[in-house]
Amino acid sequence: MSTQGGTKAVLAALAANLGIAVTKFVAFLLTQSSSMLAESIHSVADSGNQGLLLLGQRKSASPPDEEHPFGYGRARYIAAFLVAIVLFSVGGLFSVYEGVEKLRHPHELESGLIAVVILVIAVGLESYSLSTAVRESSKTRGDRSWWQFIREARAPELPIVLLEDLAAELGLIFALLGVGLTLLLDDPIWDGAGTLAIGILLLVVAVLVATEAYGMLVGEAATPQAVATIRGTLAAAPGVTKVIHLRTLHLGPDELLVAAKIGIAPTATMREVAATIDGAEEALRASLTVPMRIFLEPDIPRDALPRPAASGTEATSAPA
């Protein structure tokens, strides 16, 4: 997947979150609402996360060197894992702490109407960021469900921005409910409940992001569709009798390692073997748009080897 769509979504989210964070902090200072404070920290954490994603993209573009012959593509996965840590610690744990404290020691809101107006504005800004992420993701999602897209995507930026923006929208709704019920029922405990709900939401999203990032860091194969395309392309290449073994690994979101053992006719000459490998590599590069590092090992399948002729011994009698 090209990084262009992911970068556009990240930049849109960064711009929205910076503006929202400033607005929420002002609202918190005016209202002393714990929900507003939790949402302010949430937006600051999200802004830092987008900065991490952009930094990971920049580092991943560094050319290979002697110590990193396969390049720095996994820097984007490391950035995604750091995003999960920031969401969990700065966003989720802080909000849960604030929510519990507010439930234990509730205090009255000041200028609650200002908080409601600010939250409504924030919902509009966050909707812009979410719509951008949805639009860019739709270009590569195909006919997969949104959950399948998040689970199967090998580029971390769009799934993370989608999850963050969705959590931000839900968090704003929780904050609106908390502040609104506090004003309506004149009971500040609802503000604490809204803060606690925001914290739990962020913890859940952080676990989802960490799970996906962990799988990418450990090393994930190409998608089943890509593996099927690679196998079919190799099997159809001139001179290839069968695909004996196939292994794939994402070196980064935009680079794939392909290692395969391919069957060659036992009568093929060295020149024909070399031509077969070159043709198979060319066919692979034409079948997928993602850059690939291809390693093909020629072999003669066991079922293609001539079977040894059956030998038997006849009993003979020694002359008298």
CSV table of C-alpha atoms in Angstrom, one decimal:
chain,number,residue,atom,x,y,z
A,1,MET,CA,0.0,0.0,0.0
A,2,SER,CA,1.3,3.4,-0.8
A,3,THR,CA,2.0,5.7,2.1
A,4,GLN,CA,0.3,8.7,0.5
A,5,GLY,CA,-3.1,7.9,1.7
A,6,GLY,CA,-1.9,7.1,5.2
A,7,THR,CA,0.1,10.3,5.4
A,8,LYS,CA,-2.9,12.4,4.3
A,9,ALA,CA,-5.1,10.8,7.0
A,10,VAL,CA,-2.4,11.3,9.7
A,11,LEU,CA,-1.9,14.9,8.8
A,12,ALA,CA,-5.6,15.6,8.9
A,13,ALA,CA,-5.9,13.9,12.3
A,14,LEU,CA,-2.9,15.8,13.6
A,15,ALA,CA,-4.3,19.2,12.5
A,16,ALA,CA,-7.7,18.4,14.0
A,17,ASN,CA,-6.3,17.1,17.3
A,18,LEU,CA,-4.0,20.0,17.9
A,19,GLY,CA,-6.9,22.4,17.4
A,20,ILE,CA,-9.2,20.3,19.6
A,21,ALA,CA,-6.6,19.9,22.4
A,22,VAL,CA,-6.2,23.7,22.7
A,23,THR,CA,-10.0,24.2,22.7
A,24,LYS,CA,-10.6,21.5,25.3
A,25,PHE,CA,-7.9,22.8,27.6
A,26,VAL,CA,-9.5,26.2,27.6
A,27,ALA,CA,-12.9,24.7,28.3
A,28,PHE,CA,-11.4,22.7,31.2
A,29,LEU,CA,-9.9,25.8,32.7
A,30,LEU,CA,-13.3,27.5,32.5
A,31,THR,CA,-15.4,24.6,33.7
A,32,GLN,CA,-13.1,22.4,35.9
A,33,SER,CA,-14.8,19.4,34.3
A,34,SER,CA,-12.9,16.1,34.6
A,35,SER,CA,-14.5,14.9,31.4
A,36,MET,CA,-13.0,17.9,29.6
A,37,LEU,CA,-9.6,17.3,31.2
A,38,ALA,CA,-9.7,13.6,30.1
A,39,GLU,CA,-10.7,14.6,26.6
A,40,SER,CA,-7.9,17.3,26.6
A,41,ILE,CA,-5.3,14.7,27.5
A,42,HIS,CA,-6.8,12.3,25.0
A,43,SER,CA,-6.3,14.9,22.2
A,44,VAL,CA,-2.8,15.6,23.3
A,45,ALA,CA,-2.0,11.9,23.3
A,46,ASP,CA,-3.5,11.5,19.8
A,47,SER,CA,-1.4,14.5,18.5
A,48,GLY,CA,1.7,12.9,19.9
A,49,ASN,CA,0.7,9.6,18.3
A,50,GLN,CA,0.3,11.2,14.9
A,51,GLY,CA,3.7,12.7,15.3
A,52,LEU,CA,5.1,9.2,16.1
A,53,LEU,CA,3.5,7.8,12.9
A,54,LEU,CA,5.0,10.5,10.8
A,55,LEU,CA,8.4,10.0,12.3
A,56,GLY,CA,8.1,6.3,11.7
A,57,GLN,CA,7.3,6.9,8.0
A,58,ARG,CA,10.3,9.2,7.6
A,59,LYS,CA,12.7,6.7,9.2
A,60,SER,CA,11.3,3.9,7.1
A,61,ALA,CA,12.3,5.7,4.0
A,62,SER,CA,16.0,5.6,4.9
A,63,PRO,CA,18.0,3.5,2.4
A,64,PRO,CA,19.5,0.1,3.4
A,65,ASP,CA,23.0,0.0,4.8
A,66,GLU,CA,25.4,-2.7,6.0
A,67,GLU,CA,23.8,-3.1,9.4
A,68,HIS,CA,20.3,-3.0,8.0
A,69,PRO,CA,20.5,-4.7,4.5
A,70,PHE,CA,16.7,-5.0,4.3
A,71,GLY,CA,16.1,-1.3,5.1
A,72,TYR,CA,14.2,0.4,7.9
A,73,GLY,CA,10.6,-0.5,6.9
A,74,ARG,CA,9.8,-1.9,10.3
A,75,ALA,CA,10.3,1.6,11.9
A,76,ARG,CA,6.6,2.2,11.0
A,77,TYR,CA,5.7,-0.9,13.1
A,78,ILE,CA,7.7,0.3,16.0
A,79,ALA,CA,6.0,3.7,15.8
A,80,ALA,CA,2.6,1.9,15.9
A,81,PHE,CA,3.6,0.0,19.0
A,82,LEU,CA,4.7,3.2,20.7
A,83,VAL,CA,1.3,4.7,19.8
A,84,ALA,CA,-0.4,1.9,21.7
A,85,ILE,CA,1.8,2.5,24.8
A,86,VAL,CA,1.0,6.3,24.7
A,87,LEU,CA,-2.7,5.6,24.3
A,88,PHE,CA,-2.6,3.1,27.2
A,89,SER,CA,-0.5,5.1,29.7
A,90,VAL,CA,-1.1,8.8,28.9
A,91,GLY,CA,-4.7,8.5,27.6
A,92,GLY,CA,-6.4,5.5,29.2
A,93,LEU,CA,-4.8,5.2,32.6
A,94,PHE,CA,-4.9,8.9,33.3
A,95,SER,CA,-8.6,9.1,32.3
A,96,VAL,CA,-9.5,6.1,34.5
A,97,TYR,CA,-7.6,7.7,37.4
A,98,GLU,CA,-9.4,11.1,36.9
A,99,GLY,CA,-12.8,9.3,36.6
A,100,VAL,CA,-12.3,7.3,39.8
A,101,GLU,CA,-11.1,10.5,41.7
A,102,LYS,CA,-14.2,12.4,40.4
A,103,LEU,CA,-16.5,9.7,41.5
A,104,ARG,CA,-14.9,9.6,44.9
A,105,HIS,CA,-14.7,13.4,45.3
A,106,PRO,CA,-17.3,15.0,43.0
A,107,HIS,CA,-17.4,18.8,42.6
A,108,GLU,CA,-19.7,21.2,40.8
A,109,LEU,CA,-19.1,22.3,37.2
A,110,GLU,CA,-18.4,25.9,36.4
A,111,SER,CA,-19.8,27.3,33.1
A,112,GLY,CA,-21.1,23.9,32.0
A,113,LEU,CA,-22.7,25.4,28.9
A,114,ILE,CA,-19.3,26.4,27.6
A,115,ALA,CA,-18.2,22.8,27.9
A,116,VAL,CA,-21.2,21.7,25.8
A,117,VAL,CA,-20.5,24.2,23.1
A,118,ILE,CA,-16.8,23.3,23.0
A,119,LEU,CA,-17.6,19.6,22.8
A,120,VAL,CA,-20.0,20.1,19.9
A,121,ILE,CA,-17.3,22.0,18.0
A,122,ALA,CA,-14.8,19.2,18.8
A,123,VAL,CA,-17.3,16.7,17.4
A,124,GLY,CA,-17.3,18.6,14.1
A,125,LEU,CA,-13.5,18.8,13.9
A,126,GLU,CA,-13.1,15.1,14.8
A,127,SER,CA,-15.7,14.2,12.2
A,128,TYR,CA,-13.5,15.9,9.5
A,129,SER,CA,-10.5,13.8,10.6
A,130,LEU,CA,-12.6,10.6,10.7
A,131,SER,CA,-14.1,11.2,7.3
A,132,THR,CA,-10.7,11.7,5.8
A,133,ALA,CA,-9.4,8.4,7.3
A,134,VAL,CA,-12.5,6.6,6.1
A,135,ARG,CA,-12.1,8.1,2.6
A,136,GLU,CA,-8.5,7.1,2.3
A,137,SER,CA,-9.0,3.7,3.7
A,138,SER,CA,-11.8,3.0,1.3
A,139,LYS,CA,-9.3,3.3,-1.6
A,140,THR,CA,-7.5,0.1,-0.4
A,141,ARG,CA,-10.1,-1.7,1.7
A,142,GLY,CA,-11.8,-3.3,-1.4
A,143,ASP,CA,-14.7,-5.6,-0.5
A,144,ARG,CA,-13.4,-6.4,3.0
A,145,SER,CA,-15.3,-5.4,6.1
A,146,TRP,CA,-13.8,-2.7,8.2
A,147,TRP,CA,-12.8,-5.2,10.9
A,148,GLN,CA,-11.1,-7.3,8.2
A,149,PHE,CA,-9.3,-4.2,6.9
A,150,ILE,CA,-8.0,-3.4,10.3
A,151,ARG,CA,-6.9,-7.0,11.0
A,152,GLU,CA,-5.3,-7.6,7.6
A,153,ALA,CA,-3.7,-4.2,6.8
A,154,ARG,CA,0.1,-4.4,6.7
A,155,ALA,CA,0.5,-0.6,6.7
A,156,PRO,CA,-0.3,0.6,10.3
A,157,GLU,CA,-1.1,4.3,9.7
A,158,LEU,CA,-4.7,4.1,8.4
A,159,PRO,CA,-6.0,1.4,10.8
A,160,ILE,CA,-4.5,3.3,13.8
A,161,VAL,CA,-5.9,6.7,12.7
A,162,LEU,CA,-9.3,5.0,12.1
A,163,LEU,CA,-9.3,3.5,15.6
A,164,GLU,CA,-8.1,6.7,17.2
A,165,ASP,CA,-10.7,8.9,15.4
A,166,LEU,CA,-13.5,6.4,16.2
A,167,ALA,CA,-12.4,6.4,19.9
A,168,ALA,CA,-12.2,10.2,19.8
A,169,GLU,CA,-15.7,10.5,18.5
A,170,LEU,CA,-17.1,8.1,21.1
A,171,GLY,CA,-15.0,9.8,23.8
A,172,LEU,CA,-16.6,13.1,22.9
A,173,ILE,CA,-20.1,11.6,23.1
A,174,PHE,CA,-19.2,10.2,26.5
A,175,ALA,CA,-18.0,13.6,27.6
A,176,LEU,CA,-21.2,15.3,26.3
A,177,LEU,CA,-23.3,12.8,28.1
A,178,GLY,CA,-21.3,13.2,31.3
A,179,VAL,CA,-21.5,17.0,31.2
A,180,GLY,CA,-25.0,17.1,29.9
A,181,LEU,CA,-26.4,14.8,32.6
A,182,THR,CA,-24.4,16.7,35.3
A,183,LEU,CA,-26.1,19.9,34.2
A,184,LEU,CA,-29.5,18.3,33.7
A,185,LEU,CA,-29.6,16.4,37.0
A,186,ASP,CA,-27.4,18.8,39.0
A,187,ASP,CA,-25.3,15.8,40.0
A,188,PRO,CA,-21.5,16.0,39.3
A,189,ILE,CA,-21.1,12.3,39.6
A,190,TRP,CA,-22.1,11.9,36.0
A,191,ASP,CA,-19.0,14.0,34.9
A,192,GLY,CA,-16.8,11.4,36.7
A,193,ALA,CA,-18.7,8.5,35.1
A,194,GLY,CA,-18.1,10.1,31.6
A,195,THR,CA,-14.4,10.4,32.4
A,196,LEU,CA,-14.2,6.8,33.5
A,197,ALA,CA,-16.0,5.6,30.3
A,198,ILE,CA,-13.5,7.6,28.2
A,199,GLY,CA,-10.6,5.9,30.1
A,200,ILE,CA,-12.0,2.4,29.6
A,201,LEU,CA,-12.6,3.2,25.9
A,202,LEU,CA,-8.9,4.3,25.4
A,203,LEU,CA,-7.6,1.2,27.2
A,204,VAL,CA,-9.6,-1.1,24.8
A,205,VAL,CA,-8.4,0.8,21.7
A,206,ALA,CA,-4.8,0.7,23.1
A,207,VAL,CA,-5.0,-3.1,23.5
A,208,LEU,CA,-6.3,-3.5,19.9
A,209,VAL,CA,-3.5,-1.3,18.5
A,210,ALA,CA,-0.8,-3.1,20.5
A,211,THR,CA,-2.1,-6.5,19.4
A,212,GLU,CA,-1.9,-5.5,15.7
A,213,ALA,CA,1.5,-3.7,16.1
A,214,TYR,CA,2.9,-6.8,18.0
A,215,GLY,CA,2.0,-9.1,15.1
A,216,MET,CA,3.7,-6.7,12.6
A,217,LEU,CA,6.8,-6.4,14.7
A,218,VAL,CA,7.2,-10.2,15.2
A,219,GLY,CA,6.8,-10.6,11.4
A,220,GLU,CA,3.7,-11.2,9.3
A,221,ALA,CA,3.3,-13.0,6.0
A,222,ALA,CA,1.7,-11.4,3.0
A,223,THR,CA,-2.1,-11.5,2.9
A,224,PRO,CA,-3.7,-14.7,1.8
A,225,GLN,CA,-4.7,-13.1,-1.4
A,226,ALA,CA,-1.2,-12.0,-2.1
A,227,VAL,CA,0.2,-15.5,-1.2
A,228,ALA,CA,-2.2,-17.1,-3.6
A,229,THR,CA,-1.2,-14.7,-6.4
A,230,ILE,CA,2.5,-15.4,-5.8
A,231,ARG,CA,2.0,-19.1,-5.7
A,232,GLY,CA,-0.1,-19.1,-8.9
A,233,THR,CA,2.4,-16.8,-10.7
A,234,LEU,CA,5.3,-19.1,-9.8
A,235,ALA,CA,3.5,-22.3,-10.8
A,236,ALA,CA,2.6,-20.8,-14.2
A,237,ALA,CA,6.1,-19.5,-14.9
A,238,PRO,CA,7.7,-21.2,-17.9
A,239,GLY,CA,10.1,-23.9,-16.8
A,240,VAL,CA,8.6,-24.3,-13.3
A,241,THR,CA,7.1,-27.7,-12.7
A,242,LYS,CA,5.8,-27.0,-9.2
A,243,VAL,CA,6.1,-24.7,-6.1
A,244,ILE,CA,7.7,-26.9,-3.5
A,245,HIS,CA,7.9,-24.4,-0.6
A,246,LEU,CA,6.9,-20.7,-0.3
A,247,ARG,CA,7.5,-18.3,2.5
A,248,THR,CA,6.6,-14.6,2.6
A,249,LEU,CA,7.4,-11.9,5.1
A,250,HIS,CA,6.7,-8.2,5.3
A,251,LEU,CA,10.0,-6.3,5.8
A,252,GLY,CA,7.8,-3.2,6.1
A,253,PRO,CA,4.4,-2.1,5.0
A,254,ASP,CA,5.6,-1.4,1.4
A,255,GLU,CA,8.2,-4.2,0.9
A,256,LEU,CA,7.8,-8.0,0.8
A,257,LEU,CA,10.3,-10.8,1.1
A,258,VAL,CA,9.5,-13.8,-1.0
A,259,ALA,CA,11.5,-17.0,-0.6
A,260,ALA,CA,10.5,-20.1,-2.6
A,261,LYS,CA,11.8,-23.5,-3.7
A,262,ILE,CA,10.6,-24.2,-7.2
A,263,GLY,CA,10.7,-27.4,-9.1
A,264,ILE,CA,12.8,-27.6,-12.3
A,265,ALA,CA,12.9,-30.4,-14.9
A,266,PRO,CA,15.7,-32.8,-14.2
A,267,THR,CA,16.9,-32.5,-17.8
A,268,ALA,CA,17.2,-28.6,-17.6
A,269,THR,CA,20.7,-27.1,-18.3
A,270,MET,CA,22.2,-24.5,-16.1
A,271,ARG,CA,21.3,-21.8,-18.7
A,272,GLU,CA,17.7,-23.0,-18.8
A,273,VAL,CA,17.6,-23.0,-14.9
A,274,ALA,CA,18.9,-19.4,-14.9
A,275,ALA,CA,16.3,-18.3,-17.5
A,276,THR,CA,13.5,-20.0,-15.6
A,277,ILE,CA,14.5,-18.1,-12.4
A,278,ASP,CA,14.8,-14.8,-14.2
A,279,GLY,CA,11.4,-15.3,-15.9
A,280,ALA,CA,9.7,-16.3,-12.6
A,281,GLU,CA,11.1,-13.2,-10.9
A,282,GLU,CA,9.9,-10.9,-13.7
A,283,ALA,CA,6.4,-12.5,-13.6
A,284,LEU,CA,6.3,-12.0,-9.8
A,285,ARG,CA,7.1,-8.3,-10.0
A,286,ALA,CA,4.5,-7.9,-12.7
A,287,SER,CA,1.8,-9.7,-10.6
A,288,LEU,CA,2.0,-7.4,-7.5
A,289,THR,CA,2.6,-3.7,-7.2
A,290,VAL,CA,4.4,-4.0,-3.8
A,291,PRO,CA,8.2,-4.0,-4.1
A,292,MET,CA,9.7,-7.4,-3.4
A,293,ARG,CA,13.0,-9.0,-2.5
A,294,ILE,CA,12.8,-12.4,-4.2
A,295,PHE,CA,15.0,-15.5,-3.5
A,296,LEU,CA,14.2,-18.5,-5.6
A,297,GLU,CA,15.9,-21.9,-5.1
A,298,PRO,CA,15.7,-24.4,-7.9
A,299,ASP,CA,15.3,-28.0,-7.1
A,300,ILE,CA,14.2,-31.3,-8.7
A,301,PRO,CA,11.0,-32.6,-7.1
A,302,ARG,CA,11.3,-36.2,-5.9
A,303,ASP,CA,8.4,-37.3,-8.0
A,304,ALA,CA,10.3,-36.1,-11.1
A,305,LEU,CA,13.4,-38.2,-10.4
A,306,PRO,CA,13.7,-41.4,-12.4
A,307,ARG,CA,12.9,-44.4,-10.3
A,308,PRO,CA,15.7,-47.0,-10.0
A,309,ALA,CA,15.0,-50.2,-11.9
A,310,ALA,CA,13.9,-53.1,-9.7
A,311,SER,CA,16.7,-55.6,-9.3
A,312,GLY,CA,16.4,-59.3,-8.3
A,313,THR,CA,18.7,-62.2,-7.8
A,314,GLU,CA,18.1,-65.6,-9.3
A,315,ALA,CA,19.1,-68.7,-7.4
A,316,THR,CA,21.7,-70.9,-9.1
A,317,SER,CA,23.0,-74.2,-8.2
A,318,ALA,CA,26.7,-74.9,-8.0
A,319,PRO,CA,28.0,-77.5,-10.4
A,320,ALA,CA,28.5,-80.9,-8.9
